[in-house]
Amino acid sequence: MHQTKITEIGSIVEDFAEEFLLVLFGPEATAELRDICVIHETDQRPADALKKGGKLTIGSQEYTILEVGSEANPNYQALGHISIYFRDGANNEILPGAILVEPKVFPKLQVGDVITFN
């Protein structure tokens, strides 16, 4: 299990709710990226935090990880960066730095919320 805490929510993160897309980034995120990202902080980022069939919890909302892009774990470990697509599991292509989760419910986000990968 790996946990991280939301420290900042970009000003236009909610605009991506209709796209069912959430972008996470560690504190290394540049000023240009911060508006579109949820910034999170943790003591360490393991190399294998993201697993197909695993669980992702954001606040009180739980998701099942359907797919993990080939670069998602390396990007997460190095930068705390992943794109999370909330889908219904129906034939969706996945980008290398992304994960695909269900249900197709955009989470309610608050600074201080814990994000857990199981």
Coordinates of N, CA, C and O in Angstrom, one line a residue:
M1 N 0.8 -1.2 0.0 CA 0.0 0.0 0.0 C 0.9 1.3 0.0 O 1.9 1.3 0.6
H2 N 0.4 2.3 -0.7 CA 1.1 3.5 -0.8 C 0.1 4.7 -0.6 O -0.9 4.6 -1.2
Q3 N 0.5 5.6 0.2 CA -0.4 6.8 0.5 C 0.4 8.1 0.2 O 1.6 8.2 0.4
T4 N -0.4 9.1 -0.3 CA 0.1 10.4 -0.5 C -1.0 11.4 -0.1 O -2.2 11.0 -0.1
K5 N -0.7 12.6 0.1 CA -1.7 13.6 0.6 C -1.8 14.8 -0.4 O -0.8 15.3 -0.8
I6 N -3.0 15.2 -0.7 CA -3.3 16.3 -1.5 C -2.9 17.6 -0.8 O -3.3 17.8 0.3
T7 N -2.0 18.4 -1.4 CA -1.5 19.6 -0.8 C -2.0 20.9 -1.5 O -2.0 22.0 -1.0
E8 N -2.4 20.7 -2.8 CA -2.8 21.8 -3.6 C -3.7 21.3 -4.7 O -3.5 20.2 -5.3
I9 N -4.8 22.1 -5.0 CA -5.7 21.7 -6.1 C -5.7 22.9 -7.1 O -6.0 24.0 -6.8
G10 N -5.2 22.6 -8.3 CA -5.1 23.7 -9.4 C -6.4 24.3 -9.7 O -7.5 23.7 -9.5
S11 N -6.4 25.6 -10.1 CA -7.6 26.4 -10.3 C -8.5 25.9 -11.4 O -9.7 26.2 -11.4
I12 N -8.0 25.1 -12.3 CA -8.9 24.6 -13.4 C -9.0 23.0 -13.4 O -9.5 22.4 -14.3
V13 N -8.6 22.4 -12.3 CA -8.8 21.0 -12.1 C -10.3 20.6 -12.3 O -10.6 19.6 -13.0
E14 N -11.2 21.3 -11.7 CA -12.6 21.0 -11.9 C -13.1 21.0 -13.3 O -14.1 20.4 -13.7
D15 N -12.4 21.8 -14.2 CA -12.8 21.9 -15.6 C -12.6 20.6 -16.3 O -13.3 20.3 -17.3
F16 N -11.7 19.7 -15.7 CA -11.5 18.4 -16.3 C -12.5 17.4 -15.9 O -12.4 16.2 -16.4
A17 N -13.3 17.7 -14.9 CA -14.3 16.7 -14.4 C -15.2 16.3 -15.6 O -15.6 15.1 -15.6
E18 N -15.6 17.1 -16.5 CA -16.5 16.7 -17.6 C -15.7 15.8 -18.6 O -16.4 15.0 -19.3
E19 N -14.4 15.8 -18.5 CA -13.6 14.9 -19.3 C -13.3 13.6 -18.6 O -12.6 12.7 -19.1
F20 N -13.6 13.6 -17.3 CA -13.3 12.5 -16.4 C -11.8 12.2 -16.4 O -11.3 11.1 -16.6
L21 N -11.0 13.3 -16.2 CA -9.6 13.2 -16.2 C -9.0 14.0 -15.0 O -9.5 15.1 -14.7
L22 N -8.1 13.4 -14.3 CA -7.5 14.0 -13.1 C -6.0 13.8 -13.3 O -5.5 12.7 -13.6
V23 N -5.2 14.9 -13.2 CA -3.8 14.9 -13.4 C -3.1 15.1 -12.0 O -3.4 16.1 -11.3
L24 N -2.3 14.1 -11.6 CA -1.6 14.2 -10.3 C -0.1 14.6 -10.6 O 0.4 14.1 -11.6
F25 N 0.4 15.4 -9.8 CA 1.8 15.7 -9.9 C 2.4 16.0 -8.5 O 1.7 16.5 -7.6
G26 N 3.7 15.6 -8.3 CA 4.4 15.9 -7.1 C 4.7 17.4 -7.0 O 4.4 18.2 -7.9
P27 N 5.3 17.7 -5.9 CA 5.6 19.1 -5.6 C 6.6 19.7 -6.7 O 6.8 20.9 -6.7
E28 N 7.2 18.8 -7.5 CA 8.2 19.3 -8.5 C 7.5 20.0 -9.7 O 8.1 20.5 -10.6
A29 N 6.1 19.9 -9.7 CA 5.4 20.5 -10.9 C 5.8 22.0 -11.1 O 5.9 22.7 -10.1
T30 N 5.9 22.3 -12.3 CA 6.2 23.7 -12.6 C 5.0 24.6 -12.4 O 3.9 24.1 -12.4
A31 N 5.2 25.9 -12.4 CA 4.1 26.8 -12.2 C 3.1 26.7 -13.3 O 1.9 26.8 -13.0
E32 N 3.5 26.5 -14.5 CA 2.6 26.3 -15.6 C 1.7 25.1 -15.5 O 0.6 25.2 -16.0
L33 N 2.1 24.1 -14.9 CA 1.3 22.9 -14.7 C 0.4 22.9 -13.5 O -0.6 22.2 -13.5
R34 N 0.7 23.7 -12.5 CA -0.1 23.7 -11.3 C -1.5 24.0 -11.4 O -2.3 23.5 -10.6
D35 N -1.9 24.8 -12.4 CA -3.3 25.1 -12.5 C -4.2 23.9 -12.9 O -5.4 23.8 -12.6
I36 N -3.6 23.0 -13.6 CA -4.3 21.8 -14.1 C -4.1 20.5 -13.3 O -4.7 19.5 -13.6
C37 N -3.3 20.6 -12.2 CA -2.9 19.4 -11.5 C -3.4 19.4 -10.0 O -3.6 20.5 -9.5
V38 N -3.5 18.2 -9.5 CA -3.6 18.0 -8.1 C -2.2 17.7 -7.6 O -1.6 16.8 -8.1
I39 N -1.7 18.6 -6.8 CA -0.3 18.4 -6.2 C -0.4 17.6 -5.0 O -1.3 17.8 -4.1
H40 N 0.5 16.6 -4.9 CA 0.4 15.7 -3.7 C 1.8 15.5 -3.2 O 2.8 15.7 -3.9
E41 N 1.9 15.1 -1.9 CA 3.2 14.9 -1.3 C 3.2 13.7 -0.5 O 2.3 13.3 0.2
T42 N 4.4 13.0 -0.5 CA 4.6 11.7 0.2 C 6.0 11.6 0.6 O 6.9 12.3 0.0
D43 N 6.3 10.7 1.5 CA 7.7 10.5 1.9 C 8.5 9.8 0.8 O 9.7 10.0 0.6
Q44 N 7.9 8.9 0.1 CA 8.5 8.1 -0.9 C 7.5 7.7 -1.9 O 6.3 7.6 -1.6
R45 N 7.9 7.4 -3.2 CA 7.0 7.0 -4.2 C 7.6 5.6 -4.8 O 8.6 5.6 -5.5
P46 N 7.0 4.5 -4.4 CA 7.5 3.2 -4.8 C 7.5 3.0 -6.3 O 6.6 3.6 -7.0
A47 N 8.3 2.2 -6.9 CA 8.4 1.9 -8.3 C 7.2 1.1 -8.8 O 6.9 1.1 -10.0
D48 N 6.4 0.5 -7.9 CA 5.3 -0.4 -8.4 C 4.0 0.0 -7.7 O 3.2 -0.9 -7.4
A49 N 3.8 1.2 -7.4 CA 2.6 1.7 -6.7 C 1.3 1.4 -7.5 O 0.3 1.1 -6.9
L50 N 1.4 1.4 -8.8 CA 0.2 1.3 -9.7 C 0.1 -0.1 -10.3 O 1.0 -0.5 -11.0
K51 N -0.9 -0.8 -9.9 CA -1.1 -2.2 -10.4 C -2.4 -2.4 -11.0 O -3.5 -2.0 -10.4
K52 N -2.5 -3.1 -12.2 CA -3.7 -3.5 -12.8 C -4.5 -4.4 -11.8 O -3.9 -5.3 -11.2
G53 N -5.7 -4.1 -11.6 CA -6.5 -4.9 -10.7 C -6.4 -4.3 -9.2 O -7.2 -4.8 -8.4
G54 N -5.6 -3.4 -9.0 CA -5.4 -2.8 -7.7 C -6.5 -1.8 -7.4 O -7.4 -1.5 -8.2
K55 N -6.4 -1.2 -6.2 CA -7.4 -0.2 -5.8 C -6.8 1.2 -5.7 O -5.6 1.3 -5.2
L56 N -7.5 2.2 -6.0 CA -7.2 3.6 -5.8 C -8.3 4.2 -5.0 O -9.4 4.1 -5.3
T57 N -7.9 4.9 -3.9 CA -8.9 5.6 -3.1 C -8.4 7.0 -3.1 O -7.3 7.4 -2.8
I58 N -9.4 7.9 -3.4 CA -9.2 9.4 -3.3 C -10.2 9.9 -2.3 O -11.4 9.9 -2.6
G59 N -9.8 10.4 -1.2 CA -10.7 10.7 -0.1 C -11.5 9.5 0.3 O -11.0 8.5 0.7
S60 N -12.8 9.6 0.1 CA -13.7 8.4 0.4 C -14.1 7.6 -0.8 O -14.8 6.6 -0.7
Q61 N -13.7 8.0 -2.0 CA -14.2 7.3 -3.2 C -13.1 6.3 -3.6 O -12.0 6.6 -3.7
E62 N -13.6 5.0 -3.8 CA -12.7 3.9 -4.2 C -12.9 3.6 -5.6 O -14.0 3.5 -6.1
Y63 N -11.8 3.3 -6.3 CA -11.8 2.9 -7.7 C -11.0 1.6 -7.9 O -10.1 1.3 -7.1
T64 N -11.3 0.9 -9.0 CA -10.5 -0.3 -9.4 C -9.6 0.2 -10.6 O -10.1 0.8 -11.5
I65 N -8.4 -0.2 -10.5 CA -7.5 0.2 -11.6 C -7.6 -0.9 -12.7 O -7.3 -2.1 -12.5
L66 N -8.1 -0.5 -13.9 CA -8.3 -1.4 -15.0 C -7.1 -1.6 -15.9 O -6.9 -2.7 -16.4
E67 N -6.4 -0.5 -16.1 CA -5.2 -0.5 -16.9 C -4.1 0.4 -16.4 O -4.4 1.4 -15.8
V68 N -2.8 0.1 -16.6 CA -1.7 0.9 -16.2 C -0.8 1.1 -17.4 O -0.3 0.1 -18.0
G69 N -0.7 2.3 -17.9 CA 0.2 2.6 -19.0 C 1.7 2.2 -18.7 O 2.1 2.2 -17.6
S70 N 2.4 2.0 -19.8 CA 3.8 1.5 -19.7 C 4.7 2.4 -19.0 O 5.7 2.0 -18.4
E71 N 4.4 3.7 -19.0 CA 5.3 4.7 -18.3 C 4.7 5.3 -17.0 O 5.3 6.2 -16.4
A72 N 3.5 4.8 -16.6 CA 2.8 5.3 -15.5 C 3.6 5.1 -14.2 O 3.8 6.1 -13.4
N73 N 4.1 4.0 -13.9 CA 4.9 3.8 -12.7 C 6.2 4.5 -12.7 O 6.5 5.2 -11.7
P74 N 7.0 4.5 -13.8 CA 8.2 5.3 -13.8 C 8.0 6.8 -13.6 O 8.7 7.5 -12.9
N75 N 6.9 7.3 -14.3 CA 6.6 8.8 -14.2 C 6.1 9.1 -12.7 O 6.5 10.1 -12.2
Y76 N 5.3 8.2 -12.2 CA 4.9 8.4 -10.8 C 6.1 8.4 -9.8 O 6.2 9.3 -8.9
Q77 N 6.9 7.4 -10.0 CA 8.1 7.4 -9.1 C 9.0 8.6 -9.2 O 9.4 9.1 -8.2
A78 N 9.3 9.0 -10.4 CA 10.2 10.1 -10.6 C 9.6 11.5 -10.3 O 10.3 12.3 -9.7
L79 N 8.3 11.7 -10.7 CA 7.7 13.0 -10.6 C 6.4 13.1 -9.8 O 5.9 14.2 -9.7
G80 N 5.9 12.0 -9.4 CA 4.6 12.0 -8.8 C 3.5 12.2 -9.8 O 2.4 12.6 -9.4
H81 N 3.8 12.0 -11.1 CA 2.9 12.4 -12.1 C 2.2 11.2 -12.8 O 2.9 10.2 -13.2
I82 N 0.9 11.2 -12.8 CA 0.1 10.3 -13.6 C -1.2 11.0 -14.0 O -1.7 11.9 -13.3
S83 N -1.7 10.6 -15.1 CA -3.1 11.0 -15.5 C -4.0 9.9 -15.2 O -3.8 8.7 -15.6
I84 N -5.1 10.2 -14.6 CA -6.1 9.2 -14.2 C -7.4 9.5 -15.0 O -8.0 10.5 -15.0
Y85 N -7.7 8.5 -15.8 CA -9.0 8.5 -16.6 C -10.0 7.7 -15.9 O -9.8 6.5 -15.7
F86 N -11.2 8.3 -15.6 CA -12.3 7.6 -15.0 C -13.2 7.1 -16.1 O -13.8 7.9 -16.9
R87 N -13.3 5.8 -16.3 CA -14.1 5.2 -17.4 C -15.0 4.1 -16.9 O -14.9 3.7 -15.8
D88 N -15.8 3.6 -17.9 CA -16.7 2.5 -17.5 C -16.1 1.2 -18.0 O -16.8 0.2 -17.9
G89 N -14.9 1.2 -18.4 CA -14.2 -0.1 -18.7 C -14.4 -0.5 -20.2 O -13.9 -1.5 -20.6
A90 N -15.2 0.2 -20.9 CA -15.5 -0.2 -22.3 C -14.4 0.3 -23.2 O -14.2 1.5 -23.4
N91 N -13.6 -0.6 -23.8 CA -12.7 -0.4 -24.9 C -12.1 1.0 -24.9 O -12.3 1.8 -25.9
N92 N -11.3 1.3 -24.0 CA -10.6 2.7 -24.0 C -9.1 2.5 -24.2 O -8.5 1.7 -23.5
E93 N -8.6 3.3 -25.1 CA -7.1 3.3 -25.3 C -6.5 4.0 -24.1 O -7.1 4.9 -23.5
I94 N -5.3 3.6 -23.7 CA -4.6 4.3 -22.6 C -3.3 4.8 -23.0 O -2.5 4.2 -23.8
L95 N -3.0 6.0 -22.6 CA -1.7 6.7 -22.9 C -0.6 6.1 -22.0 O -0.9 5.6 -20.9
P96 N 0.6 6.1 -22.4 CA 1.7 5.5 -21.6 C 1.8 6.0 -20.1 O 2.1 5.2 -19.3
G97 N 1.6 7.2 -19.9 CA 1.7 7.8 -18.5 C 0.4 7.9 -17.8 O 0.3 8.6 -16.8
A98 N -0.6 7.0 -18.2 CA -1.9 7.1 -17.6 C -2.3 5.8 -16.9 O -1.8 4.8 -17.2
I99 N -3.4 5.9 -16.1 CA -4.1 4.8 -15.6 C -5.5 5.0 -15.9 O -6.0 6.1 -16.0
L100 N -6.2 3.9 -16.1 CA -7.7 3.8 -16.3 C -8.3 3.2 -15.1 O -7.9 2.1 -14.7
V101 N -9.3 3.9 -14.6 CA -10.0 3.4 -13.4 C -11.5 3.4 -13.6 O -12.0 4.1 -14.4
E102 N -12.2 2.6 -12.8 CA -13.7 2.7 -12.7 C -14.1 2.6 -11.3 O -13.3 2.1 -10.4
P103 N -15.2 3.2 -10.9 CA -16.3 3.7 -11.8 C -16.0 5.0 -12.4 O -15.1 5.7 -12.0
K104 N -16.8 5.4 -13.3 CA -16.7 6.7 -14.0 C -17.3 7.8 -13.2 O -18.4 8.3 -13.5
V105 N -16.7 8.1 -12.1 CA -17.1 9.1 -11.1 C -15.9 10.0 -10.8 O -14.9 9.5 -10.3
F106 N -16.0 11.2 -11.1 CA -15.0 12.2 -10.8 C -15.0 12.4 -9.3 O -16.1 12.7 -8.7
P107 N -13.9 12.3 -8.6 CA -13.9 12.5 -7.1 C -14.1 13.9 -6.6 O -13.8 14.8 -7.3
K108 N -14.7 14.0 -5.5 CA -14.7 15.3 -4.8 C -13.3 15.5 -4.1 O -12.8 14.5 -3.5
L109 N -12.7 16.6 -4.3 CA -11.3 16.8 -3.9 C -11.2 17.9 -2.9 O -11.9 18.9 -3.0
Q110 N -10.4 17.6 -1.9 CA -10.1 18.6 -0.9 C -8.6 18.6 -0.5 O -8.1 17.5 -0.4
V111 N -8.0 19.7 -0.2 CA -6.7 19.7 0.3 C -6.7 18.9 1.6 O -7.6 19.1 2.4
G112 N -5.7 18.1 1.8 CA -5.6 17.2 3.0 C -6.1 15.8 2.8 O -5.8 14.9 3.5
D113 N -6.9 15.6 1.7 CA -7.4 14.3 1.4 C -6.2 13.3 1.1 O -5.2 13.7 0.6
V114 N -6.4 12.1 1.5 CA -5.4 11.1 1.3 C -5.7 10.3 0.0 O -6.9 9.9 -0.2
I115 N -4.7 10.0 -0.8 CA -4.8 9.2 -2.0 C -4.1 7.9 -1.6 O -2.9 7.9 -1.2
T116 N -4.7 6.8 -1.8 CA -4.1 5.5 -1.5 C -4.1 4.6 -2.7 O -5.2 4.4 -3.4
F117 N -3.0 3.9 -3.0 CA -2.9 2.9 -4.0 C -2.7 1.6 -3.3 O -1.7 1.4 -2.5
N118 N -3.6 0.6 -3.5 CA -3.4 -0.8 -2.9 C -3.2 -1.8 -4.0 O -3.8 -1.8 -5.0

